[in-house]
Amino acid sequence: MSLRVYNTLSGNKELFEPRVPGKVGMYVCGVTVYDYCHIGHARANIVFDIVYRYLKYSDYDVTYVRNYTDVDDKIINRANERGITSQQLSEEFIQAFDEDMARLGLDLPTVQPKATEHIDHIIALVERLIANGKAYASDGDVYFAVESFDSYLKLSKRNLDEMQAGARIAPGEKKRNPMDFALWKAAKPGEPSWESPWGKGRPGWHIECSAMGMEYLGESFDIHGGGKDLVFPHHENEIAQSEAATGQPFVKYWLHNGFVNVNQEKMSKSLGNFFTIRDILKTYDPEVVRFFILSAHYRSPIDFSDQNLKEARLGLSRFYEGLQAAAEVLAECPPSDVEATDGAELTAKFREAMDDDFNTAQAIGYLFEGIRTMNRLMATKKFRKKADLVASVRSLYDTFLELGKVLGMFGSEPKAWLNQQRLSALADLDITVEEIDALIAERLQARQDKDFARSDAIRDELAEKGILLLDGAGGTDWKIR
Ligand SMILES: [Zn+2]
């Protein structure tokens, strides 16, 4: 099967055929660097990290561009509030963003350009639009004339006449038509500004992405991604100004990820349900956050809640428990010549899911099946003496590690990882590690004394608190239910 992707532009899943066979150019809108990133940013960046990784895994040569918007009203306002320059503020939050993405385990894009380093390209693009009659200068500002671009709103499928009727020109805007948007803004006192043919000023937001996308990927490229909230106006305006300048289709496939709700409500600062990545990583392991996000299809909304994060932790723990058990068993079983196809079969299913518009939810479902198969094989009587079964487990185990890399998961040392999760989860329960250890020791003594009533009572008492005892050859261990 070949990769198919849902293209917002056509509203359909389409066969993915990059413009140049074997090569992919992909641009994803980065953050406006004026504050710490929240769970919505985490989702968008993890989703496109997976797209990037899966394309590389599928042997494409990918150029991935993700920008920083480092000049913007929000940056200027926040910097003024804090009495620092826009540049100081944006540098602080570029660093914070990089740290957050590294902690979430994201692969670095090929290029991470800053808008302020591309002012010349932006000015050249604006000049080209004016020369084409698609934009006009007005008292130091430059606006794009939306009525000059016939297919305006083709991405969002909105109606220009209806929007026009409801739109108003804001005070201070010097445009002809309420739907026209700024390509260049004349400098106001105290704002960062650059020399231009229209006087000192700074770029509008939309034009930055067109200029940087074209600079690194050419006038037409394969994939442009971002959150659903960017479809209008940002991506719509990117299309208009790029295609009006070049006369060519700007992007072949437009990919958009769904929203993150918090406890089934829209996330917003005013509702107080706003979580930064830093807050979340104080409680949850980065891989748990990844697992939570990838457990849903990227276009579906997801609901961020403690309960859902806890379930993700439990789900990912099942994988690590299986991997730990397999690693221990395989270390004791010498390699044999027996070949097994289990891993190849699992890989085929995984690819089928991912080829269907990056369906990570389905792919993880198949991986769960694989873990269950592996556990069942290892529980077979005299398993270690059955070379074919050992070969099957080895083949599955190796496949988990390989496919885990595509999802950015399963890369930790299982025992240490599980121990850490157990301690995190214990924080929610009404019991400490010391109390559990003391009860296990007391139970051991009770069993030696043949006081089975007491031994059972201890097991029940722990079970009631959510602790499950695991009796093994090396003694009694425990896990959280
Ligand atoms: Zn953008």
Short mmCIF file of C-alpha atoms and ligand atoms in Angstrom, two decimals:
data_model
loop_
_atom_site.label_atom_id
_atom_site.label_comp_id
_atom_site.label_asym_id
_atom_site.label_seq_id
_atom_site.Cartn_x
_atom_site.Cartn_y
_atom_site.Cartn_z
CA MET A 1 0.00 0.00 0.00
CA SER A 2 1.17 3.55 -0.62
CA LEU A 3 0.86 6.55 1.61
CA ARG A 4 -2.40 8.47 1.43
CA VAL A 5 -2.86 11.81 3.17
CA TYR A 6 -5.90 13.91 3.92
CA ASN A 7 -5.56 17.18 2.05
CA THR A 8 -7.56 20.07 3.53
CA LEU A 9 -7.46 21.73 0.10
CA SER A 10 -9.42 18.95 -1.63
CA GLY A 11 -11.22 17.66 1.45
CA ASN A 12 -10.15 14.13 0.47
CA LYS A 13 -7.56 11.52 1.24
CA GLU A 14 -5.15 11.55 -1.68
CA LEU A 15 -2.32 9.35 -2.85
CA PHE A 16 0.90 11.01 -1.71
CA GLU A 17 3.07 11.76 -4.72
CA PRO A 18 5.76 14.33 -4.00
CA ARG A 19 6.65 16.75 -6.78
CA VAL A 20 10.12 15.21 -7.12
CA PRO A 21 10.08 11.43 -6.62
CA GLY A 22 11.88 10.42 -3.44
CA LYS A 23 12.12 13.95 -2.07
CA VAL A 24 9.74 15.82 0.22
CA GLY A 25 9.67 19.52 1.09
CA MET A 26 7.63 20.19 4.19
CA TYR A 27 6.89 23.45 6.02
CA VAL A 28 5.18 23.68 9.40
CA CYS A 29 4.22 26.96 11.05
CA GLY A 30 6.24 27.41 14.18
CA VAL A 31 5.41 29.34 17.31
CA THR A 32 5.21 33.05 17.97
CA VAL A 33 7.86 33.27 20.66
CA TYR A 34 6.37 35.42 23.44
CA ASP A 35 5.44 32.83 26.09
CA TYR A 36 5.92 29.20 27.14
CA CYS A 37 4.35 26.57 24.92
CA HIS A 38 1.16 24.79 25.97
CA ILE A 39 -0.28 21.36 25.32
CA GLY A 40 -1.76 22.55 22.00
CA HIS A 41 1.74 23.39 20.74
CA ALA A 42 2.95 20.03 22.02
CA ARG A 43 0.33 18.28 19.93
CA ALA A 44 1.01 20.14 16.69
CA ASN A 45 4.75 19.64 16.99
CA ILE A 46 4.51 15.97 17.96
CA VAL A 47 2.07 15.29 15.12
CA PHE A 48 4.37 16.78 12.50
CA ASP A 49 7.39 15.16 14.11
CA ILE A 50 5.68 11.83 13.40
CA VAL A 51 4.90 12.86 9.82
CA TYR A 52 8.57 13.77 9.42
CA ARG A 53 9.83 10.55 11.01
CA TYR A 54 7.45 8.34 9.06
CA LEU A 55 8.40 9.95 5.74
CA LYS A 56 12.08 9.39 6.58
CA TYR A 57 11.31 5.80 7.62
CA SER A 58 9.56 5.41 4.23
CA ASP A 59 12.88 6.35 2.56
CA TYR A 60 12.00 9.87 1.51
CA ASP A 61 14.68 12.52 1.59
CA VAL A 62 12.81 15.12 3.64
CA THR A 63 13.59 18.81 4.04
CA TYR A 64 11.60 19.93 7.05
CA VAL A 65 11.32 23.66 7.74
CA ARG A 66 9.75 24.91 10.97
CA ASN A 67 10.02 28.65 11.60
CA TYR A 68 10.06 30.93 14.62
CA THR A 69 7.81 33.99 14.35
CA ASP A 70 10.01 36.42 16.24
CA VAL A 71 8.39 39.74 15.26
CA ASP A 72 4.75 40.25 16.15
CA ASP A 73 2.36 42.48 18.14
CA LYS A 74 2.24 39.98 21.01
CA ILE A 75 6.03 39.94 21.28
CA ILE A 76 6.22 43.74 21.18
CA ASN A 77 3.51 44.15 23.84
CA ARG A 78 4.97 41.54 26.17
CA ALA A 79 8.49 42.97 25.80
CA ASN A 80 7.17 46.45 26.62
CA GLU A 81 5.41 45.10 29.71
CA ARG A 82 8.65 43.58 30.89
CA GLY A 83 10.82 46.54 29.90
CA ILE A 84 13.07 44.49 27.60
CA THR A 85 13.57 44.50 23.84
CA SER A 86 11.53 42.33 21.49
CA GLN A 87 14.72 40.56 20.56
CA GLN A 88 15.56 39.72 24.17
CA LEU A 89 12.06 38.38 24.73
CA SER A 90 11.99 36.30 21.56
CA GLU A 91 15.44 34.85 22.25
CA GLU A 92 14.32 33.81 25.72
CA PHE A 93 11.30 31.96 24.35
CA ILE A 94 13.11 30.45 21.37
CA GLN A 95 15.41 28.83 23.90
CA ALA A 96 12.44 27.71 26.03
CA PHE A 97 10.74 26.24 22.95
CA ASP A 98 13.89 24.36 21.96
CA GLU A 99 14.20 22.94 25.46
CA ASP A 100 10.56 21.82 25.53
CA MET A 101 10.79 20.13 22.13
CA ALA A 102 14.02 18.38 23.10
CA ARG A 103 12.40 17.09 26.28
CA LEU A 104 9.45 15.79 24.25
CA GLY A 105 11.96 13.87 22.15
CA LEU A 106 11.33 15.60 18.81
CA ASP A 107 13.71 15.22 15.89
CA LEU A 108 15.26 18.53 14.87
CA PRO A 109 13.85 19.97 11.62
CA THR A 110 16.29 20.49 8.76
CA VAL A 111 16.05 24.27 9.15
CA GLN A 112 14.52 26.51 11.81
CA PRO A 113 14.51 29.97 10.27
CA LYS A 114 13.58 33.17 12.10
CA ALA A 115 11.36 35.75 10.42
CA THR A 116 13.71 38.59 11.37
CA GLU A 117 16.53 36.91 9.44
CA HIS A 118 14.46 36.95 6.24
CA ILE A 119 13.36 40.57 6.01
CA ASP A 120 15.06 40.98 2.59
CA HIS A 121 13.16 37.99 1.18
CA ILE A 122 9.92 39.29 2.63
CA ILE A 123 10.43 42.76 1.09
CA ALA A 124 11.27 41.21 -2.29
CA LEU A 125 8.07 39.16 -2.20
CA VAL A 126 5.96 42.20 -1.30
CA GLU A 127 7.55 44.15 -4.18
CA ARG A 128 6.71 41.34 -6.53
CA LEU A 129 3.06 41.42 -5.42
CA ILE A 130 2.86 45.18 -5.94
CA ALA A 131 4.41 44.78 -9.41
CA ASN A 132 1.79 42.13 -10.24
CA GLY A 133 -1.01 44.46 -9.17
CA LYS A 134 -2.00 42.20 -6.28
CA ALA A 135 -0.94 44.49 -3.46
CA TYR A 136 -0.87 48.22 -2.79
CA ALA A 137 1.09 50.54 -0.55
CA SER A 138 -0.91 52.87 1.64
CA ASP A 139 0.76 55.41 3.87
CA GLY A 140 3.69 53.18 4.88
CA ASP A 141 1.59 49.98 5.10
CA VAL A 142 1.24 47.47 2.27
CA TYR A 143 -1.94 45.43 1.86
CA PHE A 144 -2.85 42.40 -0.21
CA ALA A 145 -5.94 43.05 -2.35
CA VAL A 146 -8.02 39.91 -1.82
CA GLU A 147 -10.35 40.65 -4.72
CA SER A 148 -7.38 40.44 -7.09
CA PHE A 149 -6.95 36.74 -6.29
CA ASP A 150 -9.79 34.70 -7.77
CA SER A 151 -9.42 31.58 -5.68
CA TYR A 152 -9.16 33.37 -2.34
CA LEU A 153 -10.69 31.21 0.46
CA LYS A 154 -10.27 27.96 -1.52
CA LEU A 155 -8.67 26.29 1.52
CA SER A 156 -11.26 27.23 4.13
CA LYS A 157 -14.13 27.21 1.63
CA ARG A 158 -15.56 30.38 3.08
CA ASN A 159 -17.56 32.90 1.10
CA LEU A 160 -15.84 36.21 0.40
CA ASP A 161 -19.04 38.20 -0.12
CA GLU A 162 -20.47 37.04 3.19
CA MET A 163 -17.22 37.73 5.01
CA GLN A 164 -16.89 41.08 3.32
CA ALA A 165 -20.37 42.05 4.50
CA GLY A 166 -19.50 41.32 8.12
CA ALA A 167 -16.01 42.81 8.14
CA ARG A 168 -15.02 46.32 9.26
CA ILE A 169 -11.86 48.32 8.73
CA ALA A 170 -10.29 48.86 12.15
CA PRO A 171 -9.14 52.33 13.25
CA GLY A 172 -5.61 52.99 12.02
CA GLU A 173 -5.85 50.54 9.10
CA LYS A 174 -5.42 52.16 5.74
CA LYS A 175 -6.86 49.52 3.45
CA ARG A 176 -9.35 49.71 0.60
CA ASN A 177 -11.34 46.63 1.41
CA PRO A 178 -12.10 45.27 4.89
CA MET A 179 -10.86 41.77 3.95
CA ASP A 180 -7.49 42.99 2.62
CA PHE A 181 -4.64 41.99 4.92
CA ALA A 182 -1.32 43.61 5.82
CA LEU A 183 1.87 42.43 4.16
CA TRP A 184 3.95 45.23 5.67
CA LYS A 185 3.20 47.50 8.60
CA ALA A 186 4.60 51.00 9.01
CA ALA A 187 6.67 51.34 12.17
CA LYS A 188 5.07 52.87 15.24
CA PRO A 189 7.32 54.59 17.79
CA GLY A 190 9.25 52.13 19.97
CA GLU A 191 8.64 49.15 17.67
CA PRO A 192 11.36 47.07 16.01
CA SER A 193 11.57 48.15 12.36
CA TRP A 194 13.51 47.70 9.14
CA GLU A 195 14.14 49.99 6.16
CA SER A 196 11.91 49.26 3.17
CA PRO A 197 10.74 50.92 -0.07
CA TRP A 198 7.64 52.02 1.91
CA GLY A 199 9.57 53.53 4.81
CA LYS A 200 10.52 51.94 8.14
CA GLY A 201 8.32 49.08 9.12
CA ARG A 202 7.97 45.36 9.83
CA PRO A 203 6.39 42.39 8.06
CA GLY A 204 2.87 41.10 8.64
CA TRP A 205 2.62 37.57 10.02
CA HIS A 206 1.35 35.72 6.93
CA ILE A 207 4.01 36.92 4.52
CA GLU A 208 6.81 35.59 6.75
CA CYS A 209 5.77 31.98 6.20
CA SER A 210 5.41 32.41 2.43
CA ALA A 211 8.86 33.98 2.19
CA MET A 212 10.60 31.40 4.39
CA GLY A 213 8.78 28.46 2.80
CA MET A 214 9.81 29.57 -0.70
CA GLU A 215 13.34 30.39 0.40
CA TYR A 216 14.07 26.85 1.60
CA LEU A 217 11.64 24.73 -0.39
CA GLY A 218 11.07 26.59 -3.66
CA GLU A 219 8.00 28.37 -5.02
CA SER A 220 6.00 25.13 -4.97
CA PHE A 221 6.47 22.42 -2.36
CA ASP A 222 4.83 19.25 -1.09
CA ILE A 223 3.48 19.56 2.46
CA HIS A 224 2.42 22.49 4.58
CA GLY A 225 1.22 21.73 8.08
CA GLY A 226 -0.19 23.41 11.13
CA GLY A 227 -3.08 23.39 13.57
CA LYS A 228 -6.67 23.59 12.30
CA ASP A 229 -6.93 27.08 13.77
CA LEU A 230 -4.42 28.29 11.14
CA VAL A 231 -6.57 27.39 8.11
CA PHE A 232 -8.14 30.85 8.14
CA PRO A 233 -6.78 33.44 7.89
CA HIS A 234 -3.12 32.41 8.09
CA HIS A 235 -2.88 29.60 5.55
CA GLU A 236 -5.52 31.08 3.29
CA ASN A 237 -3.46 34.28 3.13
CA GLU A 238 -0.24 32.34 2.59
CA ILE A 239 -1.81 30.72 -0.46
CA ALA A 240 -3.15 34.01 -1.82
CA GLN A 241 0.08 35.98 -1.56
CA SER A 242 2.33 33.09 -2.71
CA GLU A 243 0.26 32.09 -5.72
CA ALA A 244 -0.45 35.70 -6.68
CA ALA A 245 3.30 36.33 -6.69
CA THR A 246 4.49 33.22 -8.55
CA GLY A 247 1.48 32.14 -10.61
CA GLN A 248 2.14 28.57 -9.43
CA PRO A 249 0.42 26.32 -6.91
CA PHE A 250 2.11 27.04 -3.57
CA VAL A 251 1.59 23.73 -1.75
CA LYS A 252 0.39 20.32 -2.92
CA TYR A 253 -0.86 18.85 0.40
CA TRP A 254 -2.24 20.89 3.29
CA LEU A 255 -2.26 18.94 6.57
CA HIS A 256 -3.97 20.20 9.73
CA ASN A 257 -4.08 18.72 13.19
CA GLY A 258 -7.13 18.83 15.48
CA PHE A 259 -7.64 20.82 18.66
CA VAL A 260 -6.77 19.93 22.22
CA ASN A 261 -9.61 20.35 24.70
CA VAL A 262 -9.05 20.32 28.42
CA ASN A 263 -11.55 18.32 30.47
CA GLN A 264 -13.91 18.61 27.50
CA GLU A 265 -13.73 22.39 27.36
CA LYS A 266 -11.86 24.66 24.99
CA MET A 267 -8.48 25.51 26.47
CA SER A 268 -8.11 29.18 27.36
CA LYS A 269 -6.20 31.30 29.82
CA SER A 270 -9.41 32.94 31.05
CA LEU A 271 -10.96 29.56 31.93
CA GLY A 272 -7.85 28.74 33.95
CA ASN A 273 -7.48 25.39 32.18
CA PHE A 274 -4.28 26.31 30.44
CA PHE A 275 -1.31 23.95 30.77
CA THR A 276 2.22 24.62 29.65
CA ILE A 277 4.43 21.75 28.51
CA ARG A 278 6.65 22.52 31.50
CA ASP A 279 3.78 22.10 33.95
CA ILE A 280 2.75 18.81 32.42
CA LEU A 281 6.28 17.39 32.39
CA LYS A 282 6.51 18.00 36.14
CA THR A 283 3.97 15.20 36.59
CA TYR A 284 4.17 13.09 33.44
CA ASP A 285 7.02 11.51 31.55
CA PRO A 286 7.53 13.01 28.03
CA GLU A 287 6.95 9.59 26.47
CA VAL A 288 3.58 9.38 28.24
CA VAL A 289 2.61 12.73 26.72
CA ARG A 290 3.66 11.46 23.28
CA PHE A 291 1.77 8.22 23.77
CA PHE A 292 -1.35 10.16 24.84
CA ILE A 293 -1.20 12.38 21.75
CA LEU A 294 -0.48 9.54 19.32
CA SER A 295 -3.27 7.39 20.73
CA ALA A 296 -5.73 9.56 18.79
CA HIS A 297 -5.78 10.26 15.07
CA TYR A 298 -4.06 13.59 14.42
CA ARG A 299 -7.14 15.17 12.84
CA SER A 300 -9.48 14.25 15.72
CA PRO A 301 -9.86 16.49 18.77
CA ILE A 302 -8.24 15.13 21.90
CA ASP A 303 -9.24 15.67 25.48
CA PHE A 304 -6.43 16.49 27.83
CA SER A 305 -7.24 15.41 31.39
CA ASP A 306 -5.42 13.82 34.31
CA GLN A 307 -7.48 10.70 33.80
CA ASN A 308 -6.46 10.41 30.14
CA LEU A 309 -2.80 11.01 30.93
CA LYS A 310 -2.94 8.35 33.64
CA GLU A 311 -4.48 5.92 31.18
CA ALA A 312 -1.70 6.71 28.72
CA ARG A 313 0.87 6.01 31.43
CA LEU A 314 -0.80 2.68 32.13
CA GLY A 315 -0.95 1.82 28.43
CA LEU A 316 2.69 2.64 27.81
CA SER A 317 3.63 0.68 30.94
CA ARG A 318 2.10 -2.44 29.33
CA PHE A 319 4.62 -2.05 26.50
CA TYR A 320 7.56 -1.57 28.80
CA GLU A 321 6.52 -4.52 31.00
CA GLY A 322 6.43 -6.71 27.91
CA LEU A 323 9.75 -5.38 26.65
CA GLN A 324 11.40 -5.87 30.02
CA ALA A 325 10.16 -9.45 30.29
CA ALA A 326 11.28 -10.20 26.73
CA ALA A 327 14.70 -8.64 27.26
CA GLU A 328 15.28 -10.83 30.33
CA VAL A 329 14.14 -14.01 28.62
CA LEU A 330 16.08 -13.35 25.39
CA ALA A 331 19.27 -12.64 27.32
CA GLU A 332 19.09 -16.22 28.61
CA CYS A 333 18.17 -17.85 25.31
CA PRO A 334 21.05 -18.16 22.84
CA PRO A 335 20.29 -16.98 19.28
CA SER A 336 19.28 -19.81 16.93
CA ASP A 337 18.98 -20.30 13.16
CA VAL A 338 15.21 -20.55 13.43
CA GLU A 339 13.54 -17.70 11.56
CA ALA A 340 10.27 -16.09 12.49
CA THR A 341 7.98 -13.84 10.45
CA ASP A 342 6.10 -12.30 13.40
CA GLY A 343 8.06 -9.05 13.30
CA ALA A 344 7.65 -8.63 9.54
CA GLU A 345 3.90 -9.22 9.86
CA LEU A 346 3.64 -6.63 12.62
CA THR A 347 5.65 -4.15 10.55
CA ALA A 348 3.31 -4.66 7.58
CA LYS A 349 0.26 -3.86 9.74
CA PHE A 350 1.99 -0.87 11.27
CA ARG A 351 2.81 0.49 7.82
CA GLU A 352 -0.70 -0.12 6.57
CA ALA A 353 -2.04 2.02 9.45
CA MET A 354 0.54 4.77 9.02
CA ASP A 355 0.06 4.79 5.24
CA ASP A 356 -3.59 5.56 5.89
CA ASP A 357 -3.09 9.26 6.67
CA PHE A 358 -0.67 8.63 9.54
CA ASN A 359 -3.18 6.68 11.63
CA THR A 360 -1.06 6.36 14.76
CA ALA A 361 -4.08 5.30 16.82
CA GLN A 362 -4.51 2.22 14.63
CA ALA A 363 -0.75 1.62 14.53
CA ILE A 364 -0.60 1.63 18.34
CA GLY A 365 -3.56 -0.77 18.37
CA TYR A 366 -1.53 -3.22 16.26
CA LEU A 367 1.46 -2.79 18.54
CA PHE A 368 -0.77 -3.67 21.52
CA GLU A 369 -1.76 -6.86 19.71
CA GLY A 370 1.93 -7.59 19.20
CA ILE A 371 2.66 -7.15 22.91
CA ARG A 372 -0.18 -9.49 23.82
CA THR A 373 1.15 -12.10 21.37
CA MET A 374 4.63 -11.77 22.82
CA ASN A 375 3.36 -12.17 26.40
CA ARG A 376 1.30 -15.20 25.42
CA LEU A 377 4.29 -16.86 23.77
CA MET A 378 6.50 -16.24 26.79
CA ALA A 379 3.83 -17.77 29.06
CA THR A 380 3.85 -21.03 27.04
CA LYS A 381 4.97 -24.08 29.00
CA LYS A 382 8.71 -24.81 28.60
CA PHE A 383 8.91 -21.73 26.39
CA ARG A 384 12.70 -21.46 26.61
CA LYS A 385 13.14 -24.93 25.09
CA LYS A 386 11.02 -24.10 22.03
CA ALA A 387 13.34 -22.48 19.51
CA ASP A 388 10.50 -21.38 17.16
CA LEU A 389 8.69 -19.55 19.95
CA VAL A 390 11.88 -17.90 21.16
CA ALA A 391 12.56 -16.80 17.58
CA SER A 392 9.05 -15.30 17.37
CA VAL A 393 9.59 -13.34 20.57
CA ARG A 394 13.00 -12.14 19.40
CA SER A 395 11.54 -11.03 16.09
CA LEU A 396 8.71 -9.13 17.81
CA TYR A 397 11.05 -7.60 20.35
CA ASP A 398 13.41 -6.27 17.67
CA THR A 399 10.43 -4.93 15.71
CA PHE A 400 9.11 -3.04 18.74
CA LEU A 401 12.41 -1.26 19.13
CA GLU A 402 12.55 -0.41 15.42
CA LEU A 403 8.94 0.81 15.11
CA GLY A 404 9.24 2.57 18.46
CA LYS A 405 11.85 4.82 16.85
CA VAL A 406 9.29 5.89 14.23
CA LEU A 407 6.93 6.94 17.02
CA GLY A 408 9.67 8.24 19.29
CA MET A 409 8.80 5.65 21.93
CA PHE A 410 10.15 2.55 23.73
CA GLY A 411 13.64 4.05 23.75
CA SER A 412 14.11 4.09 27.54
CA GLU A 413 15.62 1.34 29.66
CA PRO A 414 12.45 -0.58 30.67
CA LYS A 415 13.27 -1.32 34.28
CA ALA A 416 14.30 2.23 35.17
CA TRP A 417 11.37 3.67 33.19
CA LEU A 418 8.81 1.42 34.88
CA ASN A 419 10.23 2.20 38.30
CA GLN A 420 9.94 5.91 37.62
CA GLN A 421 6.31 5.58 36.44
CA ARG A 422 5.49 3.48 39.48
CA LEU A 423 6.79 6.24 41.76
CA SER A 424 4.88 8.92 39.81
CA ALA A 425 1.67 6.91 39.97
CA LEU A 426 2.16 6.20 43.68
CA ALA A 427 1.99 9.93 44.37
CA ASP A 428 -1.77 9.69 43.73
CA LEU A 429 -2.31 6.75 46.08
CA ASP A 430 -2.65 6.75 49.82
CA ILE A 431 0.49 4.66 50.47
CA THR A 432 4.28 4.99 50.31
CA VAL A 433 6.99 2.64 48.99
CA GLU A 434 8.18 2.05 52.58
CA GLU A 435 4.70 1.00 53.68
CA ILE A 436 4.40 -1.37 50.74
CA ASP A 437 7.81 -2.91 51.46
CA ALA A 438 6.91 -3.34 55.15
CA LEU A 439 3.65 -5.10 54.25
CA ILE A 440 5.44 -7.38 51.77
CA ALA A 441 7.96 -8.34 54.48
CA GLU A 442 5.14 -8.96 56.96
CA ARG A 443 3.33 -11.11 54.42
CA LEU A 444 6.47 -13.15 53.79
CA GLN A 445 6.78 -13.76 57.52
CA ALA A 446 3.09 -14.70 57.77
CA ARG A 447 3.54 -17.25 54.98
CA GLN A 448 6.59 -18.74 56.66
CA ASP A 449 4.49 -18.99 59.83
CA LYS A 450 1.74 -20.63 57.77
CA ASP A 451 -0.60 -17.80 58.80
CA PHE A 452 -2.32 -17.73 55.43
CA ALA A 453 -5.26 -15.72 56.69
CA ARG A 454 -2.93 -12.85 57.56
CA SER A 455 -1.00 -13.26 54.28
CA ASP A 456 -4.24 -13.05 52.25
CA ALA A 457 -5.45 -10.09 54.30
CA ILE A 458 -2.28 -8.17 53.44
CA ARG A 459 -2.70 -8.93 49.74
CA ASP A 460 -6.33 -7.72 49.90
CA GLU A 461 -5.42 -4.62 51.84
CA LEU A 462 -2.85 -3.66 49.20
CA ALA A 463 -5.22 -4.52 46.34
CA GLU A 464 -7.78 -2.17 47.84
CA LYS A 465 -5.23 0.64 47.62
CA GLY A 466 -4.51 -0.20 44.00
CA ILE A 467 -1.31 -2.21 44.55
CA LEU A 468 -0.99 -5.60 42.90
CA LEU A 469 1.56 -8.08 44.30
CA LEU A 470 3.62 -10.14 41.88
CA ASP A 471 5.18 -13.28 43.35
CA GLY A 472 8.17 -14.48 41.36
CA ALA A 473 11.24 -16.65 41.74
CA GLY A 474 13.26 -13.68 42.96
CA GLY A 475 10.72 -12.62 45.61
CA THR A 476 7.65 -10.43 45.63
CA ASP A 477 7.43 -7.32 43.49
CA TRP A 478 4.44 -5.00 43.03
CA LYS A 479 2.79 -2.83 40.47
CA ILE A 480 -0.05 -0.36 40.34
CA ARG A 481 -3.28 -1.68 38.91
ZN ZN B 1 2.83 30.12 9.09
#
